[in-house]
Tab-separated table of C-alpha atoms in Angstrom:
chain	number	residue	atom	x	y	z
I	4	MET	CA	21.481	-9.385	-2.148
I	5	ARG	CA	18.782	-8.384	0.306
I	6	TRP	CA	15.155	-9.078	-0.592
I	7	VAL	CA	12.719	-6.396	0.601
I	8	ILE	CA	9.217	-7.898	0.390
I	9	VAL	CA	6.812	-4.981	-0.015
I	10	GLY	CA	3.518	-6.590	0.974
I	11	ALA	CA	4.067	-9.677	3.136
I	12	GLY	CA	0.631	-11.195	2.555
I	13	ALA	CA	-0.103	-14.596	1.052
I	14	VAL	CA	2.329	-14.604	-1.869
I	15	GLY	CA	4.817	-12.087	-0.492
I	16	GLY	CA	4.888	-13.743	2.921
I	17	VAL	CA	5.431	-17.239	1.520
I	18	VAL	CA	8.178	-16.059	-0.837
I	19	GLY	CA	9.885	-13.995	1.859
I	20	GLY	CA	9.640	-16.818	4.368
I	21	ARG	CA	11.047	-19.408	1.983
I	22	LEU	CA	13.909	-17.096	0.998
I	23	ALA	CA	14.771	-16.567	4.654
I	24	VAL	CA	14.724	-20.309	5.355
I	25	ALA	CA	17.145	-20.744	2.435
I	26	GLY	CA	19.565	-18.320	4.077
I	27	HIS	CA	18.777	-15.126	2.176
I	28	GLU	CA	18.598	-11.775	3.922
I	29	VAL	CA	14.943	-10.695	3.960
I	30	VAL	CA	13.096	-7.606	5.176
I	31	LEU	CA	9.288	-7.551	5.270
I	32	VAL	CA	7.001	-4.564	4.749
I	33	ALA	CA	3.560	-5.134	6.271
I	34	ARG	CA	0.726	-3.136	7.787
I	35	GLY	CA	-2.037	-3.220	10.354
I	36	ALA	CA	-2.656	-6.275	12.489
I	37	HIS	CA	-0.395	-8.382	10.263
I	38	LEU	CA	2.522	-6.047	10.979
I	39	GLU	CA	1.892	-6.114	14.712
I	40	ALA	CA	1.612	-9.899	14.798
I	41	ILE	CA	4.900	-10.346	12.931
I	42	ARG	CA	6.634	-7.884	15.242
I	43	ARG	CA	5.248	-9.600	18.319
I	44	ASP	CA	5.317	-13.291	17.405
I	45	GLY	CA	7.234	-13.616	14.133
I	46	LEU	CA	5.963	-14.739	10.723
I	47	ALA	CA	4.229	-18.118	10.911
I	48	LEU	CA	4.865	-20.041	7.694
I	49	HIS	CA	2.596	-23.066	7.284
I	50	SER	CA	2.791	-25.685	4.550
I	51	PRO	CA	2.053	-29.388	4.009
I	52	GLU	CA	5.589	-29.999	5.300
I	53	GLY	CA	4.855	-28.438	8.678
I	54	GLN	CA	4.881	-25.126	10.502
I	55	ARG	CA	7.704	-22.818	11.446
I	56	THR	CA	7.975	-19.346	12.910
I	57	LEU	CA	10.482	-16.904	11.442
I	58	ARG	CA	11.821	-13.863	13.258
I	59	LEU	CA	12.410	-11.410	10.431
I	60	PRO	CA	12.940	-7.642	10.276
I	61	VAL	CA	9.645	-5.939	9.481
I	62	VAL	CA	8.732	-2.297	8.863
I	63	ALA	CA	5.468	-0.462	8.255
I	64	ALA	CA	6.525	1.396	5.081
I	65	VAL	CA	9.270	1.433	2.469
I	66	THR	CA	10.428	4.764	3.883
I	67	GLU	CA	11.301	3.071	7.200
I	68	HIS	CA	13.811	0.740	5.540
I	69	GLU	CA	17.404	1.875	5.046
I	70	TRP	CA	17.892	1.118	1.365
I	71	ARG	CA	21.337	0.263	0.052
I	72	PRO	CA	22.865	-0.905	-3.247
I	73	GLY	CA	22.139	-4.604	-3.680
I	74	ASP	CA	18.618	-4.451	-2.264
I	75	VAL	CA	15.808	-5.852	-4.406
I	76	ALA	CA	12.334	-4.310	-4.070
I	77	VAL	CA	9.829	-7.155	-4.389
I	78	LEU	CA	6.379	-5.651	-4.951
I	79	ALA	CA	3.780	-8.074	-3.598
I	80	VAL	CA	0.929	-5.631	-3.019
I	81	LYS	CA	-2.218	-5.719	-5.116
I	82	GLY	CA	-2.401	-3.584	-8.235
I	83	MET	CA	-4.527	-0.814	-6.737
I	84	ASP	CA	-1.840	-0.238	-4.082
I	85	THR	CA	1.124	-0.114	-6.465
I	86	PRO	CA	1.135	3.687	-7.060
I	87	ASP	CA	1.046	4.378	-3.329
I	88	VAL	CA	4.107	2.161	-2.874
I	89	LEU	CA	6.126	3.334	-5.869
I	90	ARG	CA	6.069	7.048	-5.067
I	91	PRO	CA	7.713	6.769	-1.631
I	92	LEU	CA	9.954	3.951	-2.877
I	93	ALA	CA	11.392	6.194	-5.582
I	94	ALA	CA	12.167	8.813	-2.932
I	95	VAL	CA	14.314	6.527	-0.774
I	96	ALA	CA	15.681	3.646	-2.876
I	97	PRO	CA	18.745	3.935	-5.156
I	98	ALA	CA	17.708	4.579	-8.747
I	99	GLU	CA	19.288	1.321	-9.951
I	100	THR	CA	17.304	-0.811	-7.452
I	101	PRO	CA	15.769	-3.840	-9.234
I	102	VAL	CA	11.977	-3.828	-8.872
I	103	LEU	CA	10.438	-7.292	-9.035
I	104	CYS	CA	6.670	-7.266	-9.655
I	105	LEU	CA	5.446	-10.365	-7.828
I	106	GLN	CA	1.874	-9.425	-8.703
I	107	ASN	CA	-1.180	-10.329	-10.726
I	108	GLY	CA	-2.180	-8.096	-13.607
I	109	VAL	CA	-0.084	-6.440	-16.292
I	110	ALA	CA	-0.077	-2.747	-15.284
I	111	ASN	CA	2.380	-2.842	-12.386
I	112	GLU	CA	5.518	-3.201	-14.475
I	113	ARG	CA	4.700	-0.194	-16.642
I	114	ALA	CA	3.987	1.921	-13.566
I	115	ALA	CA	7.312	0.882	-12.014
I	116	LEU	CA	9.214	1.615	-15.225
I	117	ARG	CA	8.191	5.269	-14.978
I	118	LEU	CA	10.334	5.550	-11.850
I	119	PHE	CA	12.915	2.753	-12.036
I	120	PRO	CA	14.945	1.564	-15.048
I	121	ASN	CA	15.357	-2.046	-13.863
I	122	VAL	CA	11.935	-3.672	-13.677
I	123	TYR	CA	11.157	-7.392	-13.778
I	124	GLY	CA	7.801	-9.107	-14.191
I	125	VAL	CA	6.953	-12.404	-12.502
I	126	HIS	CA	4.519	-15.053	-13.703
I	127	VAL	CA	3.132	-16.141	-10.332
I	128	VAL	CA	1.771	-19.675	-9.938
I	129	LEU	CA	1.661	-19.966	-6.167
I	130	PRO	CA	-1.391	-21.236	-4.238
I	131	ALA	CA	-1.115	-19.391	-0.933
I	132	THR	CA	-3.447	-18.082	1.758
I	133	HIS	CA	-3.341	-15.226	4.239
I	134	LEU	CA	-6.412	-14.965	6.463
I	135	ALA	CA	-5.030	-14.529	9.990
I	136	PRO	CA	-2.575	-11.829	11.133
I	137	GLY	CA	0.986	-13.105	11.221
I	138	VAL	CA	0.204	-16.327	9.324
I	139	VAL	CA	0.818	-17.250	5.675
I	140	VAL	CA	0.158	-20.653	4.138
I	141	ALA	CA	1.628	-22.431	1.118
I	142	HIS	CA	-0.571	-25.267	-0.144
I	143	SER	CA	1.816	-27.132	-2.453
I	144	ALA	CA	4.841	-29.256	-1.549
I	145	PRO	CA	7.630	-30.001	-2.066
I	146	THR	CA	7.597	-27.226	-4.674
I	147	PRO	CA	5.441	-24.357	-3.369
I	148	GLY	CA	4.952	-22.863	-6.831
I	149	GLY	CA	6.387	-21.393	-10.005
I	150	LEU	CA	7.901	-17.896	-10.258
I	151	ASP	CA	9.261	-17.410	-13.765
I	152	LEU	CA	10.528	-13.893	-14.371
I	153	GLY	CA	12.029	-11.614	-16.967
I	154	ARG	CA	13.068	-8.073	-17.628
I	155	TYR	CA	10.288	-5.660	-18.568
I	156	PRO	CA	9.278	-5.046	-21.322
I	157	GLY	CA	11.379	-7.972	-22.515
I	158	GLY	CA	14.704	-9.729	-22.291
I	159	VAL	CA	16.923	-11.469	-19.785
I	160	ASP	CA	19.993	-10.033	-18.051
I	161	ASP	CA	22.373	-11.074	-15.276
I	162	THR	CA	20.043	-9.686	-12.623
I	163	ALA	CA	17.147	-11.779	-13.918
I	164	GLU	CA	19.305	-14.894	-13.820
I	165	THR	CA	20.472	-14.077	-10.276
I	166	LEU	CA	16.911	-13.481	-9.061
I	167	ALA	CA	15.701	-16.745	-10.612
I	168	ALA	CA	18.597	-18.632	-9.018
I	169	GLY	CA	17.723	-17.176	-5.614
I	170	LEU	CA	14.115	-18.251	-5.945
I	171	ARG	CA	15.158	-21.755	-7.014
I	172	ALA	CA	17.385	-21.977	-3.940
I	173	ALA	CA	14.277	-21.215	-1.894
I	174	GLY	CA	12.478	-24.188	-3.429
I	175	PHE	CA	10.478	-22.503	-6.197
I	176	SER	CA	10.475	-23.436	-9.841
I	177	ALA	CA	11.868	-20.301	-11.481
I	178	GLU	CA	13.297	-19.587	-14.910
I	179	ALA	CA	14.424	-16.348	-16.527
I	180	LEU	CA	12.297	-15.780	-19.649
I	181	PRO	CA	12.790	-13.137	-22.364
I	182	ASP	CA	9.029	-12.883	-23.060
I	183	ILE	CA	7.631	-12.686	-19.553
I	184	MET	CA	4.638	-10.505	-20.469
I	185	ARG	CA	3.232	-13.199	-22.790
I	186	TRP	CA	2.985	-15.351	-19.690
I	187	LYS	CA	1.580	-12.599	-17.518
I	188	TYR	CA	-1.229	-12.004	-20.014
I	189	ALA	CA	-1.979	-15.737	-19.930
I	190	LYS	CA	-2.184	-15.506	-16.136
I	191	LEU	CA	-4.454	-12.463	-16.495
I	192	LEU	CA	-6.935	-14.625	-18.418
I	193	MET	CA	-6.978	-17.080	-15.521
I	194	ASN	CA	-7.338	-14.324	-12.924
I	195	LEU	CA	-10.508	-12.965	-14.552
I	196	GLY	CA	-12.394	-15.620	-12.596
I	197	ASN	CA	-11.122	-14.291	-9.254
I	198	ALA	CA	-14.049	-11.876	-9.010
I	199	LEU	CA	-16.574	-14.658	-9.675
I	200	GLN	CA	-14.916	-16.914	-7.122
I	201	ALA	CA	-15.196	-14.159	-4.539
I	202	LEU	CA	-18.801	-13.303	-5.421
I	203	CYS	CA	-20.208	-16.804	-5.815
I	204	GLY	CA	-17.756	-19.037	-3.956
I	205	PRO	CA	-15.105	-21.319	-5.453
I	206	ASP	CA	-17.382	-24.338	-5.925
I	207	ALA	CA	-20.702	-22.809	-7.049
I	208	ASP	CA	-22.490	-24.580	-9.895
I	209	GLY	CA	-22.538	-22.444	-13.018
I	210	VAL	CA	-19.375	-20.447	-12.309
I	211	ASP	CA	-17.356	-22.238	-15.000
I	212	ALA	CA	-19.720	-21.113	-17.766
I	213	ILE	CA	-19.485	-17.478	-16.671
I	214	ASP	CA	-15.716	-17.777	-16.381
I	215	ALA	CA	-15.623	-19.007	-19.984
I	216	LEU	CA	-17.631	-15.937	-20.994
I	217	LEU	CA	-15.151	-13.629	-19.239
I	218	ARG	CA	-12.250	-15.297	-21.016
I	219	ALA	CA	-13.997	-15.193	-24.383
I	220	GLU	CA	-14.443	-11.428	-24.075
I	221	ALA	CA	-10.818	-11.056	-23.026
I	222	THR	CA	-9.535	-13.169	-25.895
I	223	GLU	CA	-11.320	-10.928	-28.384
I	224	VAL	CA	-9.965	-7.828	-26.671
I	225	LEU	CA	-6.367	-9.048	-26.630
I	226	ARG	CA	-6.622	-10.078	-30.272
I	227	ALA	CA	-7.931	-6.639	-31.213
I	228	ALA	CA	-5.151	-4.998	-29.228
I	229	GLY	CA	-2.507	-7.115	-30.961
I	230	ILE	CA	-1.185	-8.471	-27.664
I	231	ASP	CA	0.763	-11.728	-27.760
I	232	VAL	CA	-0.352	-14.235	-25.142
I	233	ALA	CA	1.139	-17.579	-24.165
I	234	SER	CA	-1.247	-20.266	-25.382
I	235	SER	CA	-3.259	-22.497	-23.098
I	236	GLN	CA	-1.157	-25.416	-24.346
I	237	GLU	CA	2.066	-23.633	-23.376
I	238	ASP	CA	0.637	-22.760	-19.981
I	239	ALA	CA	-0.557	-26.312	-19.362
I	240	GLN	CA	2.854	-27.683	-20.294
I	241	ARG	CA	4.599	-25.268	-17.916
I	242	ARG	CA	2.284	-26.294	-15.073
I	243	THR	CA	2.656	-30.040	-15.631
I	244	GLY	CA	4.031	-31.546	-12.440
I	245	LEU	CA	4.560	-28.107	-10.897
I	246	LEU	CA	2.009	-28.177	-8.075
I	247	ASN	CA	1.137	-30.877	-5.588
I	248	LEU	CA	-1.702	-29.493	-3.476
I	249	GLN	CA	-1.941	-31.142	-0.073
I	250	PRO	CA	-3.837	-30.481	3.152
I	251	VAL	CA	-2.346	-28.007	5.604
I	252	GLU	CA	-3.280	-28.580	9.223
I	253	GLY	CA	-5.607	-25.874	10.484
I	254	THR	CA	-5.961	-24.074	7.141
I	255	PRO	CA	-8.390	-25.478	4.565
I	256	ARG	CA	-7.819	-24.260	1.031
I	257	GLY	CA	-10.359	-21.521	0.348
I	258	GLY	CA	-10.245	-19.231	-2.652
I	259	GLY	CA	-7.786	-16.974	-4.415
I	260	SER	CA	-6.677	-13.450	-3.688
I	261	SER	CA	-10.036	-11.704	-4.229
I	262	TRP	CA	-11.897	-14.351	-2.212
I	263	GLN	CA	-9.392	-13.806	0.599
I	264	SER	CA	-9.854	-10.019	0.409
I	265	LEU	CA	-13.601	-10.422	0.962
I	266	ALA	CA	-13.051	-13.028	3.666
I	267	ARG	CA	-10.718	-10.674	5.549
I	268	GLY	CA	-13.001	-7.679	4.983
I	269	THR	CA	-10.201	-5.482	3.618
I	270	GLY	CA	-12.640	-3.190	1.804
I	271	THR	CA	-10.852	-3.473	-1.548
I	272	VAL	CA	-10.087	-6.012	-4.271
I	273	GLU	CA	-7.836	-5.826	-7.326
I	274	ALA	CA	-10.579	-6.308	-9.930
I	275	ASP	CA	-9.860	-2.924	-11.559
I	276	TYR	CA	-6.483	-4.352	-12.601
I	277	LEU	CA	-7.797	-7.766	-13.673
I	278	ASN	CA	-11.285	-7.571	-15.198
I	279	GLY	CA	-10.775	-3.808	-15.399
I	280	GLU	CA	-7.718	-4.277	-17.605
I	281	ILE	CA	-9.892	-6.098	-20.139
I	282	VAL	CA	-12.582	-3.422	-19.860
I	283	LEU	CA	-9.991	-0.700	-20.477
I	284	LEU	CA	-8.524	-2.441	-23.514
I	285	GLY	CA	-12.031	-3.116	-24.815
I	286	ARG	CA	-12.890	0.575	-24.642
I	287	LEU	CA	-9.630	1.496	-26.351
I	288	HIS	CA	-10.177	-0.959	-29.199
I	289	GLY	CA	-13.950	-0.919	-29.588
I	290	VAL	CA	-14.683	-4.397	-28.207
I	291	PRO	CA	-17.645	-4.746	-25.788
I	292	THR	CA	-16.870	-6.411	-22.445
I	293	PRO	CA	-20.157	-6.434	-20.484
I	294	ALA	CA	-19.419	-9.559	-18.417
I	295	ASN	CA	-16.028	-8.320	-17.232
I	296	GLU	CA	-17.458	-4.891	-16.445
I	297	LEU	CA	-20.284	-6.432	-14.411
I	298	ALA	CA	-17.833	-8.649	-12.514
I	299	ARG	CA	-15.633	-5.633	-11.793
I	300	GLN	CA	-18.534	-3.548	-10.510
I	301	LEU	CA	-20.104	-6.268	-8.380
I	302	VAL	CA	-16.953	-7.434	-6.619
I	303	ASN	CA	-15.867	-3.844	-5.920
I	304	ARG	CA	-19.272	-3.199	-4.374
I	305	ALA	CA	-19.062	-6.401	-2.334
I	306	ALA	CA	-15.655	-5.385	-0.997
I	307	ARG	CA	-16.794	-1.850	-0.200
I	308	ASP	CA	-19.916	-3.096	1.602
I	309	HIS	CA	-17.995	-5.854	3.441
I	310	ILE	CA	-20.128	-8.623	1.953
I	311	ARG	CA	-18.832	-12.110	2.655
I	312	PRO	CA	-17.647	-14.277	-0.265
I	313	GLY	CA	-20.223	-16.539	-1.855
I	314	ALA	CA	-23.212	-14.231	-1.313
I	315	LEU	CA	-24.191	-14.093	-5.016
I	316	THR	CA	-25.429	-17.002	-7.112
I	317	PRO	CA	-24.275	-17.510	-10.709
I	318	GLU	CA	-27.926	-17.232	-11.751
I	319	ALA	CA	-28.165	-13.808	-10.126
I	320	PHE	CA	-24.995	-12.708	-11.918
I	321	LEU	CA	-26.407	-13.779	-15.298
I	322	ALA	CA	-29.705	-12.016	-14.536
I	323	LEU	CA	-27.796	-8.743	-14.092
I	324	LEU	CA	-25.825	-9.157	-17.314
I	325	PRO	CA	-27.011	-6.791	-20.064
């Protein structure tokens, strides 16, 4: 089995690096300065256990990789980039290629299933950072995170068991689950606060109350849509003892994926597939979602205008809320 990590950023880079250290064959797909740094200097994998540099094959696009039976396409790009990856991937990869959605949100698996019959969702619990080209950081040790997975839309097969075993060999906590989307919707509820964290900063007073408002809207939406979600008690039990966050030399723990997007000035964030998913479902089922829509609009504007994270106060957010 060869793991092709499509998007070697924070999560993809850490997973690809750990798999390579465990002896798996890994190919990275990266872009821009990150691609050039990996080509020139290797992938720097930092963690509380130390730093190591990995010389791994890296390409600029899925079309540059010579796909073969036995390859696994691990999608680790953000949701807004998924369509641009899937179209060329379908043109070059064997039809039976397993597609592993190592991504936030719940829309990626459905998009992949249009083009590939073997799609697997992943419930990602992995605190990781990518701020500098060529460098990815895992903040938990000895277990870097949890990567439960399952076949989409449901079930477990031999491939799911093999993928989970490979991830466990790389040090992750990983189980094959028949109801993976219940867990991904639970993670979606948590990720609704990513936009607020990026806008206001991870430690701003008043963010928790707004985050609760975002989740309350989402809970009503998911109930109206008849979507089954893993409970907060189930999620808390799964996370018990999973993470052990520790300092990493030279890399303080900042914020999550959207915070990092603003910090790196990428120009985009994935809010349309997090808060925007709740907005979409709300429109489909007649449930108002003003807080999630405002968060989606504001963080998209901040990304587009290259505004640094933490520029908005929670009070200013509430003042803009209809």
